[in-house]
PDB file of C-alpha atoms and ligand atoms in Angstrom:
ATOM      1  CA  MET A   1     -10.412-145.775-104.019  1.00 69.00           C
ATOM      2  CA  ASN A   2     -13.483-143.676-103.200  1.00 83.00           C
ATOM      3  CA  HIS A   3     -14.260-143.536 -99.363  1.00 91.00           C
ATOM      4  CA  LEU A   4     -17.807-144.893 -98.471  1.00 97.00           C
ATOM      5  CA  ILE A   5     -18.889-141.420 -97.059  1.00 98.00           C
ATOM      6  CA  ASP A   6     -19.239-140.399-100.685  1.00 98.00           C
ATOM      7  CA  GLU A   7     -21.498-143.348-101.506  1.00 98.00           C
ATOM      8  CA  VAL A   8     -23.629-142.672 -98.286  1.00 98.00           C
ATOM      9  CA  ARG A   9     -24.215-139.046 -99.440  1.00 98.00           C
ATOM     10  CA  LYS A  10     -25.040-140.210-102.992  1.00 98.00           C
ATOM     11  CA  GLN A  11     -27.697-142.818-101.679  1.00 98.00           C
ATOM     12  CA  GLN A  12     -28.968-140.890 -98.703  1.00 98.00           C
ATOM     13  CA  PRO A  13     -30.060-144.066 -96.948  1.00 98.00           C
ATOM     14  CA  LEU A  14     -33.022-144.140 -94.475  1.00 99.00           C
ATOM     15  CA  ILE A  15     -31.949-145.252 -91.001  1.00 99.00           C
ATOM     16  CA  HIS A  16     -34.596-146.579 -88.672  1.00 99.00           C
ATOM     17  CA  ASN A  17     -33.337-145.803 -85.192  1.00 99.00           C
ATOM     18  CA  ILE A  18     -34.872-147.439 -82.090  1.00 99.00           C
ATOM     19  CA  THR A  19     -32.658-145.522 -79.783  1.00 98.00           C
ATOM     20  CA  ASN A  20     -32.566-143.948 -76.195  1.00 98.00           C
ATOM     21  CA  GLN A  21     -34.135-140.720 -75.112  1.00 98.00           C
ATOM     22  CA  VAL A  22     -30.830-139.116 -74.209  1.00 98.00           C
ATOM     23  CA  VAL A  23     -29.519-138.941 -77.988  1.00 98.00           C
ATOM     24  CA  MET A  24     -32.535-138.962 -80.296  1.00 98.00           C
ATOM     25  CA  ASN A  25     -32.007-135.389 -81.409  1.00 98.00           C
ATOM     26  CA  PHE A  26     -28.270-135.546 -81.589  1.00 98.00           C
ATOM     27  CA  THR A  27     -28.628-138.775 -83.624  1.00 98.00           C
ATOM     28  CA  ALA A  28     -31.215-137.239 -86.041  1.00 98.00           C
ATOM     29  CA  ASN A  29     -28.928-134.130 -86.555  1.00 98.00           C
ATOM     30  CA  GLY A  30     -25.790-136.281 -86.856  1.00 98.00           C
ATOM     31  CA  LEU A  31     -27.268-138.483 -89.401  1.00 99.00           C
ATOM     32  CA  TYR A  32     -28.542-135.398 -91.441  1.00 98.00           C
ATOM     33  CA  ALA A  33     -24.893-134.036 -91.289  1.00 98.00           C
ATOM     34  CA  VAL A  34     -23.505-137.324 -92.503  1.00 98.00           C
ATOM     35  CA  GLY A  35     -26.012-137.273 -95.511  1.00 98.00           C
ATOM     36  CA  ALA A  36     -28.406-139.987 -94.333  1.00 98.00           C
ATOM     37  CA  ALA A  37     -32.116-139.667 -93.659  1.00 98.00           C
ATOM     38  CA  PRO A  38     -33.036-140.561 -90.000  1.00 98.00           C
ATOM     39  CA  VAL A  39     -36.387-141.754 -88.622  1.00 98.00           C
ATOM     40  CA  MET A  40     -37.087-142.578 -84.975  1.00 98.00           C
ATOM     41  CA  ALA A  41     -39.892-145.061 -84.689  1.00 98.00           C
ATOM     42  CA  HIS A  42     -40.447-147.208 -81.419  1.00 98.00           C
ATOM     43  CA  ALA A  43     -44.057-148.391 -81.177  1.00 98.00           C
ATOM     44  CA  LYS A  44     -44.625-152.135 -81.739  1.00 98.00           C
ATOM     45  CA  GLU A  45     -47.515-151.349 -83.962  1.00 98.00           C
ATOM     46  CA  GLU A  46     -45.221-149.854 -86.641  1.00 98.00           C
ATOM     47  CA  VAL A  47     -41.666-150.950 -86.169  1.00 98.00           C
ATOM     48  CA  GLU A  48     -41.818-153.995 -88.512  1.00 98.00           C
ATOM     49  CA  GLU A  49     -43.221-151.860 -91.417  1.00 98.00           C
ATOM     50  CA  MET A  50     -40.662-149.086 -90.779  1.00 98.00           C
ATOM     51  CA  ALA A  51     -37.668-151.499 -90.605  1.00 98.00           C
ATOM     52  CA  GLN A  52     -38.663-153.213 -93.838  1.00 98.00           C
ATOM     53  CA  ILE A  53     -38.573-150.063 -95.745  1.00 98.00           C
ATOM     54  CA  ALA A  54     -35.228-148.674 -94.168  1.00 98.00           C
ATOM     55  CA  SER A  55     -31.780-149.064 -95.518  1.00 98.00           C
ATOM     56  CA  ALA A  56     -30.537-150.081 -92.097  1.00 99.00           C
ATOM     57  CA  LEU A  57     -31.879-150.544 -88.472  1.00 99.00           C
ATOM     58  CA  LEU A  58     -30.103-149.270 -85.229  1.00 99.00           C
ATOM     59  CA  LEU A  59     -31.110-150.955 -81.949  1.00 99.00           C
ATOM     60  CA  ASN A  60     -29.679-149.006 -78.918  1.00 98.00           C
ATOM     61  CA  ILE A  61     -30.700-150.017 -75.371  1.00 98.00           C
ATOM     62  CA  GLY A  62     -29.645-146.728 -73.702  1.00 98.00           C
ATOM     63  CA  THR A  63     -32.942-146.263 -71.846  1.00 98.00           C
ATOM     64  CA  LEU A  64     -34.612-149.493 -72.380  1.00 98.00           C
ATOM     65  CA  THR A  65     -37.904-150.636 -71.213  1.00 98.00           C
ATOM     66  CA  LYS A  66     -39.484-154.197 -71.543  1.00 98.00           C
ATOM     67  CA  GLU A  67     -41.860-152.888 -74.186  1.00 98.00           C
ATOM     68  CA  GLN A  68     -38.993-151.274 -76.194  1.00 98.00           C
ATOM     69  CA  VAL A  69     -37.060-154.577 -76.125  1.00 98.00           C
ATOM     70  CA  ASP A  70     -40.003-156.446 -77.647  1.00 98.00           C
ATOM     71  CA  ALA A  71     -40.295-153.804 -80.317  1.00 98.00           C
ATOM     72  CA  MET A  72     -36.577-154.160 -81.144  1.00 99.00           C
ATOM     73  CA  VAL A  73     -36.846-157.893 -81.427  1.00 99.00           C
ATOM     74  CA  LEU A  74     -39.996-157.325 -83.758  1.00 98.00           C
ATOM     75  CA  ALA A  75     -37.973-154.754 -85.901  1.00 99.00           C
ATOM     76  CA  GLY A  76     -34.859-156.849 -85.929  1.00 99.00           C
ATOM     77  CA  LYS A  77     -36.757-159.946 -87.259  1.00 98.00           C
ATOM     78  CA  ALA A  78     -38.469-157.877 -89.872  1.00 98.00           C
ATOM     79  CA  ALA A  79     -35.139-156.312 -90.946  1.00 99.00           C
ATOM     80  CA  ASN A  80     -33.650-159.789 -91.282  1.00 98.00           C
ATOM     81  CA  GLN A  81     -36.440-160.804 -93.540  1.00 98.00           C
ATOM     82  CA  ALA A  82     -36.131-157.892 -95.863  1.00 98.00           C
ATOM     83  CA  GLY A  83     -32.110-158.136 -95.815  1.00 98.00           C
ATOM     84  CA  VAL A  84     -31.723-154.877 -94.037  1.00 98.00           C
ATOM     85  CA  PRO A  85     -28.388-154.671 -92.042  1.00 98.00           C
ATOM     86  CA  VAL A  86     -28.908-154.443 -88.154  1.00 99.00           C
ATOM     87  CA  VAL A  87     -26.588-152.547 -85.653  1.00 99.00           C
ATOM     88  CA  LEU A  88     -26.846-153.315 -81.812  1.00 99.00           C
ATOM     89  CA  ASP A  89     -25.326-150.677 -79.397  1.00 98.00           C
ATOM     90  CA  PRO A  90     -25.418-152.503 -76.008  1.00 98.00           C
ATOM     91  CA  VAL A  91     -25.389-149.261 -73.990  1.00 97.00           C
ATOM     92  CA  GLY A  92     -24.584-150.020 -70.304  1.00 95.00           C
ATOM     93  CA  VAL A  93     -24.442-153.780 -70.653  1.00 94.00           C
ATOM     94  CA  GLY A  94     -23.060-155.035 -67.365  1.00 91.00           C
ATOM     95  CA  ALA A  95     -24.295-152.173 -65.435  1.00 93.00           C
ATOM     96  CA  THR A  96     -27.657-153.930 -64.777  1.00 95.00           C
ATOM     97  CA  THR A  97     -29.014-157.579 -65.275  1.00 95.00           C
ATOM     98  CA  PHE A  98     -31.780-156.106 -67.317  1.00 98.00           C
ATOM     99  CA  ARG A  99     -29.403-154.706 -69.784  1.00 97.00           C
ATOM    100  CA  THR A 100     -27.417-157.510 -70.153  1.00 96.00           C
ATOM    101  CA  ASP A 101     -30.331-159.912 -70.402  1.00 97.00           C
ATOM    102  CA  SER A 102     -31.868-157.828 -72.975  1.00 98.00           C
ATOM    103  CA  ALA A 103     -28.753-157.540 -75.188  1.00 98.00           C
ATOM    104  CA  LYS A 104     -28.353-161.159 -75.162  1.00 97.00           C
ATOM    105  CA  ARG A 105     -32.102-161.678 -76.055  1.00 98.00           C
ATOM    106  CA  ILE A 106     -31.698-159.445 -78.982  1.00 98.00           C
ATOM    107  CA  LEU A 107     -28.547-161.350 -80.069  1.00 98.00           C
ATOM    108  CA  GLN A 108     -30.533-164.632 -79.710  1.00 98.00           C
ATOM    109  CA  GLU A 109     -33.606-163.676 -81.668  1.00 98.00           C
ATOM    110  CA  VAL A 110     -32.012-161.242 -84.341  1.00 98.00           C
ATOM    111  CA  ASN A 111     -29.361-161.787 -86.685  1.00 98.00           C
ATOM    112  CA  VAL A 112     -27.152-158.651 -85.968  1.00 98.00           C
ATOM    113  CA  THR A 113     -24.922-157.438 -88.655  1.00 98.00           C
ATOM    114  CA  CYS A 114     -22.549-155.350 -86.159  1.00 98.00           C
ATOM    115  CA  ILE A 115     -22.222-154.868 -82.429  1.00 98.00           C
ATOM    116  CA  ARG A 116     -20.537-151.418 -81.574  1.00 98.00           C
ATOM    117  CA  GLY A 117     -19.685-150.580 -78.000  1.00 97.00           C
ATOM    118  CA  ASN A 118     -16.892-149.529 -75.598  1.00 95.00           C
ATOM    119  CA  ALA A 119     -14.572-152.139 -74.098  1.00 94.00           C
ATOM    120  CA  GLY A 120     -16.661-152.676 -70.817  1.00 94.00           C
ATOM    121  CA  GLU A 121     -19.786-153.239 -72.702  1.00 95.00           C
ATOM    122  CA  ILE A 122     -18.327-155.701 -75.208  1.00 95.00           C
ATOM    123  CA  ALA A 123     -16.313-157.550 -72.411  1.00 94.00           C
ATOM    124  CA  ASN A 124     -19.554-157.927 -70.420  1.00 93.00           C
ATOM    125  CA  LEU A 125     -21.492-159.182 -73.465  1.00 95.00           C
ATOM    126  CA  ALA A 126     -18.689-161.795 -74.063  1.00 93.00           C
ATOM    127  CA  GLY A 127     -18.407-162.678 -70.314  1.00 89.00           C
ATOM    128  CA  VAL A 128     -14.907-161.606 -69.816  1.00 86.00           C
ATOM    129  CA  GLY A 129     -13.223-159.064 -67.307  1.00 69.00           C
ATOM    130  CA  ALA A 130     -15.010-155.782 -67.386  1.00 66.00           C
ATOM    131  CA  GLN A 131     -16.125-152.728 -65.463  1.00 68.00           C
ATOM    132  CA  VAL A 132     -19.037-150.806 -66.404  1.00 69.00           C
ATOM    133  CA  ARG A 133     -20.316-147.782 -64.414  1.00 74.00           C
ATOM    134  CA  GLY A 134     -23.475-146.457 -65.837  1.00 73.00           C
ATOM    135  CA  VAL A 135     -22.926-146.077 -69.527  1.00 77.00           C
ATOM    136  CA  GLU A 136     -19.088-145.851 -69.394  1.00 77.00           C
ATOM    137  CA  GLY A 137     -17.062-148.958 -69.483  1.00 77.00           C
ATOM    138  CA  SER A 138     -13.491-150.354 -69.676  1.00 73.00           C
ATOM    139  CA  SER A 139     -11.707-153.608 -69.524  1.00 77.00           C
ATOM    140  CA  ASP A 140      -8.354-154.761 -68.198  1.00 79.00           C
ATOM    141  CA  ILE A 141      -7.834-156.896 -71.267  1.00 85.00           C
ATOM    142  CA  ASP A 142      -5.770-155.486 -74.166  1.00 90.00           C
ATOM    143  CA  VAL A 143      -8.322-154.173 -76.623  1.00 93.00           C
ATOM    144  CA  GLN A 144      -7.186-156.396 -79.680  1.00 94.00           C
ATOM    145  CA  GLN A 145      -7.092-159.379 -77.385  1.00 93.00           C
ATOM    146  CA  LEU A 146     -10.571-158.515 -76.188  1.00 94.00           C
ATOM    147  CA  ALA A 147     -11.801-158.193 -79.723  1.00 96.00           C
ATOM    148  CA  SER A 148     -10.658-161.655 -80.540  1.00 95.00           C
ATOM    149  CA  LEU A 149     -12.133-163.139 -77.446  1.00 94.00           C
ATOM    150  CA  ALA A 150     -15.390-161.462 -77.887  1.00 96.00           C
ATOM    151  CA  PHE A 151     -15.653-162.333 -81.572  1.00 97.00           C
ATOM    152  CA  ASP A 152     -14.941-165.962 -80.733  1.00 96.00           C
ATOM    153  CA  THR A 153     -17.756-165.958 -78.226  1.00 95.00           C
ATOM    154  CA  LEU A 154     -20.426-163.792 -80.003  1.00 97.00           C
ATOM    155  CA  GLN A 155     -19.638-164.591 -83.648  1.00 98.00           C
ATOM    156  CA  VAL A 156     -20.910-161.284 -84.795  1.00 98.00           C
ATOM    157  CA  PRO A 157     -18.630-158.655 -86.585  1.00 98.00           C
ATOM    158  CA  LEU A 158     -18.101-156.013 -83.800  1.00 98.00           C
ATOM    159  CA  ALA A 159     -16.310-152.676 -83.158  1.00 98.00           C
ATOM    160  CA  ILE A 160     -14.777-151.923 -79.797  1.00 98.00           C
ATOM    161  CA  THR A 161     -14.247-148.152 -79.610  1.00 98.00           C
ATOM    162  CA  GLY A 162     -12.220-145.913 -77.300  1.00 97.00           C
ATOM    163  CA  GLU A 163      -8.579-144.204 -77.702  1.00 96.00           C
ATOM    164  CA  LYS A 164      -8.063-146.721 -80.496  1.00 96.00           C
ATOM    165  CA  ASP A 165     -11.003-148.482 -82.248  1.00 98.00           C
ATOM    166  CA  VAL A 166     -10.875-152.239 -83.291  1.00 98.00           C
ATOM    167  CA  VAL A 167     -12.999-153.880 -85.702  1.00 98.00           C
ATOM    168  CA  ILE A 168     -13.136-157.517 -86.130  1.00 98.00           C
ATOM    169  CA  ASP A 169     -14.890-160.259 -88.267  1.00 98.00           C
ATOM    170  CA  LYS A 170     -13.871-163.903 -89.097  1.00 97.00           C
ATOM    171  CA  ASN A 171     -11.253-162.826 -91.602  1.00 96.00           C
ATOM    172  CA  GLU A 172      -9.596-159.781 -90.278  1.00 97.00           C
ATOM    173  CA  GLN A 173      -8.734-157.344 -87.560  1.00 98.00           C
ATOM    174  CA  VAL A 174      -8.533-153.544 -88.364  1.00 98.00           C
ATOM    175  CA  ILE A 175      -7.434-150.849 -86.003  1.00 98.00           C
ATOM    176  CA  ILE A 176      -8.389-147.200 -86.454  1.00 98.00           C
ATOM    177  CA  SER A 177      -6.683-144.535 -84.475  1.00 98.00           C
ATOM    178  CA  ASN A 178      -8.343-141.404 -85.514  1.00 98.00           C
ATOM    179  CA  GLY A 179     -10.629-139.622 -83.053  1.00 98.00           C
ATOM    180  CA  HIS A 180     -10.376-137.187 -80.078  1.00 98.00           C
ATOM    181  CA  PRO A 181     -10.801-137.355 -76.364  1.00 98.00           C
ATOM    182  CA  LEU A 182     -13.398-134.571 -76.488  1.00 98.00           C
ATOM    183  CA  LEU A 183     -15.749-137.181 -78.049  1.00 98.00           C
ATOM    184  CA  THR A 184     -16.090-138.741 -74.520  1.00 97.00           C
ATOM    185  CA  LYS A 185     -17.515-135.249 -73.216  1.00 98.00           C
ATOM    186  CA  VAL A 186     -20.352-135.332 -75.420  1.00 98.00           C
ATOM    187  CA  THR A 187     -23.236-137.490 -74.643  1.00 97.00           C
ATOM    188  CA  GLY A 188     -24.211-139.705 -77.598  1.00 98.00           C
ATOM    189  CA  ALA A 189     -20.880-139.622 -79.404  1.00 98.00           C
ATOM    190  CA  GLY A 190     -20.957-143.492 -79.233  1.00 98.00           C
ATOM    191  CA  CYS A 191     -24.611-143.758 -80.000  1.00 98.00           C
ATOM    192  CA  LEU A 192     -24.410-141.539 -83.077  1.00 99.00           C
ATOM    193  CA  LEU A 193     -21.445-143.539 -84.335  1.00 99.00           C
ATOM    194  CA  SER A 194     -23.523-146.672 -84.133  1.00 99.00           C
ATOM    195  CA  ALA A 195     -26.081-144.919 -86.453  1.00 99.00           C
ATOM    196  CA  VAL A 196     -23.408-143.927 -88.684  1.00 99.00           C
ATOM    197  CA  ILE A 197     -22.115-147.271 -88.935  1.00 99.00           C
ATOM    198  CA  ALA A 198     -25.579-148.503 -89.809  1.00 99.00           C
ATOM    199  CA  ALA A 199     -25.544-145.870 -92.679  1.00 99.00           C
ATOM    200  CA  PHE A 200     -22.242-147.140 -93.984  1.00 98.00           C
ATOM    201  CA  LEU A 201     -23.394-150.779 -93.779  1.00 98.00           C
ATOM    202  CA  SER A 202     -26.328-149.895 -96.140  1.00 98.00           C
ATOM    203  CA  VAL A 203     -24.029-148.912 -98.769  1.00 98.00           C
ATOM    204  CA  SER A 204     -21.404-151.663 -98.630  1.00 97.00           C
ATOM    205  CA  ASP A 205     -21.573-155.459 -98.834  1.00 93.00           C
ATOM    206  CA  LYS A 206     -18.201-155.729 -97.037  1.00 97.00           C
ATOM    207  CA  VAL A 207     -18.939-155.444 -93.292  1.00 98.00           C
ATOM    208  CA  THR A 208     -15.522-154.595 -91.964  1.00 98.00           C
ATOM    209  CA  ASP A 209     -14.856-152.028 -94.750  1.00 97.00           C
ATOM    210  CA  ALA A 210     -18.336-150.369 -93.729  1.00 98.00           C
ATOM    211  CA  ILE A 211     -17.421-150.195 -90.223  1.00 98.00           C
ATOM    212  CA  SER A 212     -13.845-149.094 -90.517  1.00 98.00           C
ATOM    213  CA  GLY A 213     -15.022-146.617 -93.070  1.00 98.00           C
ATOM    214  CA  ALA A 214     -17.537-145.110 -90.747  1.00 98.00           C
ATOM    215  CA  LEU A 215     -14.979-145.091 -87.887  1.00 98.00           C
ATOM    216  CA  SER A 216     -12.137-143.328 -89.784  1.00 98.00           C
ATOM    217  CA  TYR A 217     -14.533-140.700 -91.112  1.00 98.00           C
ATOM    218  CA  TYR A 218     -16.004-140.035 -87.809  1.00 98.00           C
ATOM    219  CA  GLY A 219     -12.571-139.863 -86.098  1.00 98.00           C
ATOM    220  CA  VAL A 220     -11.375-137.350 -88.891  1.00 98.00           C
ATOM    221  CA  ALA A 221     -14.381-135.179 -88.189  1.00 98.00           C
ATOM    222  CA  ALA A 222     -13.643-135.070 -84.578  1.00 98.00           C
ATOM    223  CA  GLU A 223      -9.942-134.260 -85.126  1.00 98.00           C
ATOM    224  CA  ASN A 224     -10.913-131.218 -87.442  1.00 98.00           C
ATOM    225  CA  ALA A 225     -13.450-130.024 -84.897  1.00 98.00           C
ATOM    226  CA  ALA A 226     -11.100-130.130 -82.018  1.00 98.00           C
ATOM    227  CA  GLU A 227      -8.377-128.087 -83.960  1.00 98.00           C
ATOM    228  CA  LYS A 228     -10.838-125.072 -83.528  1.00 94.00           C
ATOM    229  CA  HIS A 229     -12.679-125.819 -80.191  1.00 97.00           C
ATOM    230  CA  GLN A 230     -11.492-127.180 -77.064  1.00 96.00           C
ATOM    231  CA  TYR A 231     -14.452-127.043 -74.929  1.00 98.00           C
ATOM    232  CA  PRO A 232     -17.322-129.480 -75.059  1.00 98.00           C
ATOM    233  CA  GLY A 233     -20.240-127.325 -76.210  1.00 98.00           C
ATOM    234  CA  SER A 234     -18.525-125.683 -78.979  1.00 98.00           C
ATOM    235  CA  PHE A 235     -16.832-128.828 -79.952  1.00 98.00           C
ATOM    236  CA  GLN A 236     -20.167-130.739 -80.184  1.00 98.00           C
ATOM    237  CA  ILE A 237     -21.321-128.129 -82.627  1.00 98.00           C
ATOM    238  CA  ALA A 238     -18.145-127.990 -84.516  1.00 98.00           C
ATOM    239  CA  PHE A 239     -18.194-131.759 -84.744  1.00 98.00           C
ATOM    240  CA  LEU A 240     -21.680-131.777 -86.422  1.00 98.00           C
ATOM    241  CA  ASP A 241     -20.361-129.141 -88.924  1.00 98.00           C
ATOM    242  CA  GLN A 242     -17.358-131.373 -89.710  1.00 98.00           C
ATOM    243  CA  LEU A 243     -19.505-134.428 -90.204  1.00 98.00           C
ATOM    244  CA  PHE A 244     -21.084-132.410 -92.929  1.00 98.00           C
ATOM    245  CA  ALA A 245     -17.949-130.905 -94.299  1.00 98.00           C
ATOM    246  CA  VAL A 246     -15.525-133.797 -94.453  1.00 98.00           C
ATOM    247  CA  ASP A 247     -15.347-135.680 -97.696  1.00 98.00           C
ATOM    248  CA  GLY A 248     -13.943-139.016 -98.890  1.00 98.00           C
ATOM    249  CA  ALA A 249     -10.811-137.367-100.333  1.00 97.00           C
ATOM    250  CA  GLU A 250      -9.857-135.899 -96.856  1.00 98.00           C
ATOM    251  CA  VAL A 251     -10.689-138.972 -94.925  1.00 98.00           C
ATOM    252  CA  ASN A 252      -8.450-141.057 -97.271  1.00 98.00           C
ATOM    253  CA  LYS A 253      -5.690-138.383 -96.534  1.00 98.00           C
ATOM    254  CA  LYS A 254      -6.068-138.400 -92.765  1.00 98.00           C
ATOM    255  CA  LYS A 255      -7.239-141.855 -91.786  1.00 98.00           C
ATOM    256  CA  ARG A 256      -4.857-144.042 -89.759  1.00 98.00           C
ATOM    257  CA  ILE A 257      -5.735-147.561 -90.293  1.00 97.00           C
ATOM    258  CA  THR A 258      -3.741-150.700 -89.934  1.00 97.00           C
ATOM    259  CA  ARG A 259      -5.038-154.354 -90.828  1.00 93.00           C
ATOM    260  CA  SER A 260      -4.065-157.860 -89.696  1.00 86.00           C
ATOM    261  CA  SER A 261      -5.486-161.095 -90.855  1.00 78.00           C
TER     262      SER A 261
HETATM  263  P1  ATP B   1     -18.371-144.323 -73.339  1.00 94.97           P
HETATM  264  O1  ATP B   1     -19.834-144.372 -72.900  1.00 94.97           O
HETATM  265  O2  ATP B   1     -17.516-145.136 -72.662  1.00 94.97           O
HETATM  266  O3  ATP B   1     -18.003-142.840 -73.541  1.00 94.97           O
HETATM  267  P2  ATP B   1     -19.140-144.543 -76.093  1.00 94.97           P
HETATM  268  O4  ATP B   1     -20.347-145.493 -76.321  1.00 94.97           O
HETATM  269  O5  ATP B   1     -19.543-143.056 -75.899  1.00 94.97           O
HETATM  270  O6  ATP B   1     -18.392-145.010 -74.891  1.00 94.97           O
HETATM  271  P3  ATP B   1     -16.689-144.220 -77.342  1.00 94.97           P
HETATM  272  O7  ATP B   1     -15.875-145.566 -77.055  1.00 94.97           O
HETATM  273  O8  ATP B   1     -16.401-143.140 -76.433  1.00 94.97           O
HETATM  274  O9  ATP B   1     -18.261-144.738 -77.132  1.00 94.97           O
HETATM  275  O10 ATP B   1     -16.562-143.950 -78.794  1.00 94.97           O
HETATM  276  C1  ATP B   1     -17.215-142.766 -79.430  1.00 94.97           C
HETATM  277  C2  ATP B   1     -16.171-142.211 -80.368  1.00 94.97           C
HETATM  278  O11 ATP B   1     -15.100-141.658 -79.583  1.00 94.97           O
HETATM  279  C3  ATP B   1     -15.327-143.209 -81.230  1.00 94.97           C
HETATM  280  O12 ATP B   1     -15.027-142.505 -82.482  1.00 94.97           O
HETATM  281  C4  ATP B   1     -13.991-143.175 -80.518  1.00 94.97           C
HETATM  282  O13 ATP B   1     -12.899-143.658 -81.491  1.00 94.97           O
HETATM  283  C5  ATP B   1     -13.778-142.000 -79.876  1.00 94.97           C
HETATM  284  N1  ATP B   1     -12.985-141.913 -78.568  1.00 94.97           N
HETATM  285  C6  ATP B   1     -13.283-142.301 -77.538  1.00 94.97           C
HETATM  286  N2  ATP B   1     -12.271-142.088 -76.689  1.00 94.97           N
HETATM  287  C7  ATP B   1     -11.335-141.551 -77.248  1.00 94.97           C
HETATM  288  C8  ATP B   1     -10.044-141.020 -77.065  1.00 94.97           C
HETATM  289  N3  ATP B   1      -9.556-141.179 -75.785  1.00 94.97           N
HETATM  290  N4  ATP B   1      -9.216-140.513 -77.971  1.00 94.97           N
HETATM  291  C9  ATP B   1      -9.674-140.445 -79.296  1.00 94.97           C
HETATM  292  N5  ATP B   1     -10.849-140.847 -79.682  1.00 94.97           N
HETATM  293  C10 ATP B   1     -11.734-141.321 -78.670  1.00 94.97           C
HETATM  294  N1  TZP B   2     -27.749-142.656 -70.188  1.00 94.97           N
HETATM  295  C1  TZP B   2     -28.514-143.507 -70.914  1.00 94.97           C
HETATM  296  S1  TZP B   2     -28.216-143.661 -72.520  1.00 94.97           S
HETATM  297  C2  TZP B   2     -27.085-142.376 -72.367  1.00 94.97           C
HETATM  298  C3  TZP B   2     -26.905-142.041 -71.003  1.00 94.97           C
HETATM  299  C4  TZP B   2     -26.113-140.969 -70.631  1.00 94.97           C
HETATM  300  C5  TZP B   2     -26.371-141.900 -73.593  1.00 94.97           C
HETATM  301  C6  TZP B   2     -25.042-142.647 -73.767  1.00 94.97           C
HETATM  302  O1  TZP B   2     -24.375-142.099 -74.977  1.00 94.97           O
HETATM  303  P1  TZP B   2     -22.985-142.647 -75.333  1.00 94.97           P
HETATM  304  O2  TZP B   2     -22.889-142.507 -76.663  1.00 94.97           O
HETATM  305  O3  TZP B   2     -22.832-144.185 -75.022  1.00 94.97           O
HETATM  306  O4  TZP B   2     -21.848-141.767 -74.607  1.00 94.97           O
HETATM  307 MG1   MG B   3     -19.719-141.606 -74.630  1.00 94.97          MG
HETATM  308 MG1   MG B   4     -22.187-145.788 -75.618  1.00 94.97          MG
END
């Protein structure tokens, strides 16, 4: 079966990003490397129009303000009306009340297609045991059990990423064990991943296939980059290069995925 990365490259989807100030440039370059077209648009005066012409919308609360959260809700509702998939990256949820309340507000007002976060963020969103320190988070609960608990509470397909990634919806749980620890030394590795998931969602109707396809592709690119570069600076550049270089055949060969229903 063809891997969805090849379909992303064929369709070159336009990804509307309302994202944080730390990762905007990395996200735009990463989406270009993947084969998608990025646009960053945050103003409340234009987000609805942009979301409706986009192939997918990313909402990332990494450097949120009240005005930006209002814009995210406007964009999300417009995307919902137009049938455009929406990804939420709840950066730092649990670190402050404002972050937690804002992510919950978005989930209440917008029909989100996928939530992607680390274990601490997802555990906080779901109201189960979690530690979050700034934008980094973990949970004491086994990650597969956490995924089930979080899905039961949130009722939104989600991806919990870390050493192994877990994707869950109402039908199945998928585990992807590609990736490399150097990704944790590059700021925005998670944020870009959420934008890449948005691109994959725009070319597939099956949500868990889109998310796990994005995760396996992203992990293989990181593994390739780490074969040649063991320091974060050169790894970051090599990773962008590998996002560009890796194709579906290579991902199909190297992906490590297990499924349970
Ligand atoms: P954090 O802020 O806690 O670093 P994040 O939002 O940056 O979280 P990560 O969970 O680090 O997101 O996920 C980003 C990518 O890094 C994913 O592809 C994930 O599989 C990969 N990754 C994270 N930790 C590891 C690890 N220890 N080994 C392999 N891959 C990892
Ligand atoms: N501070 C606010 S947003 C941000 C930081 C450091 C980027 C977080 O990126 P990621 O992808 O979650 O590591
Ligand atoms: Mg990170
Ligand atoms: Mg993150």
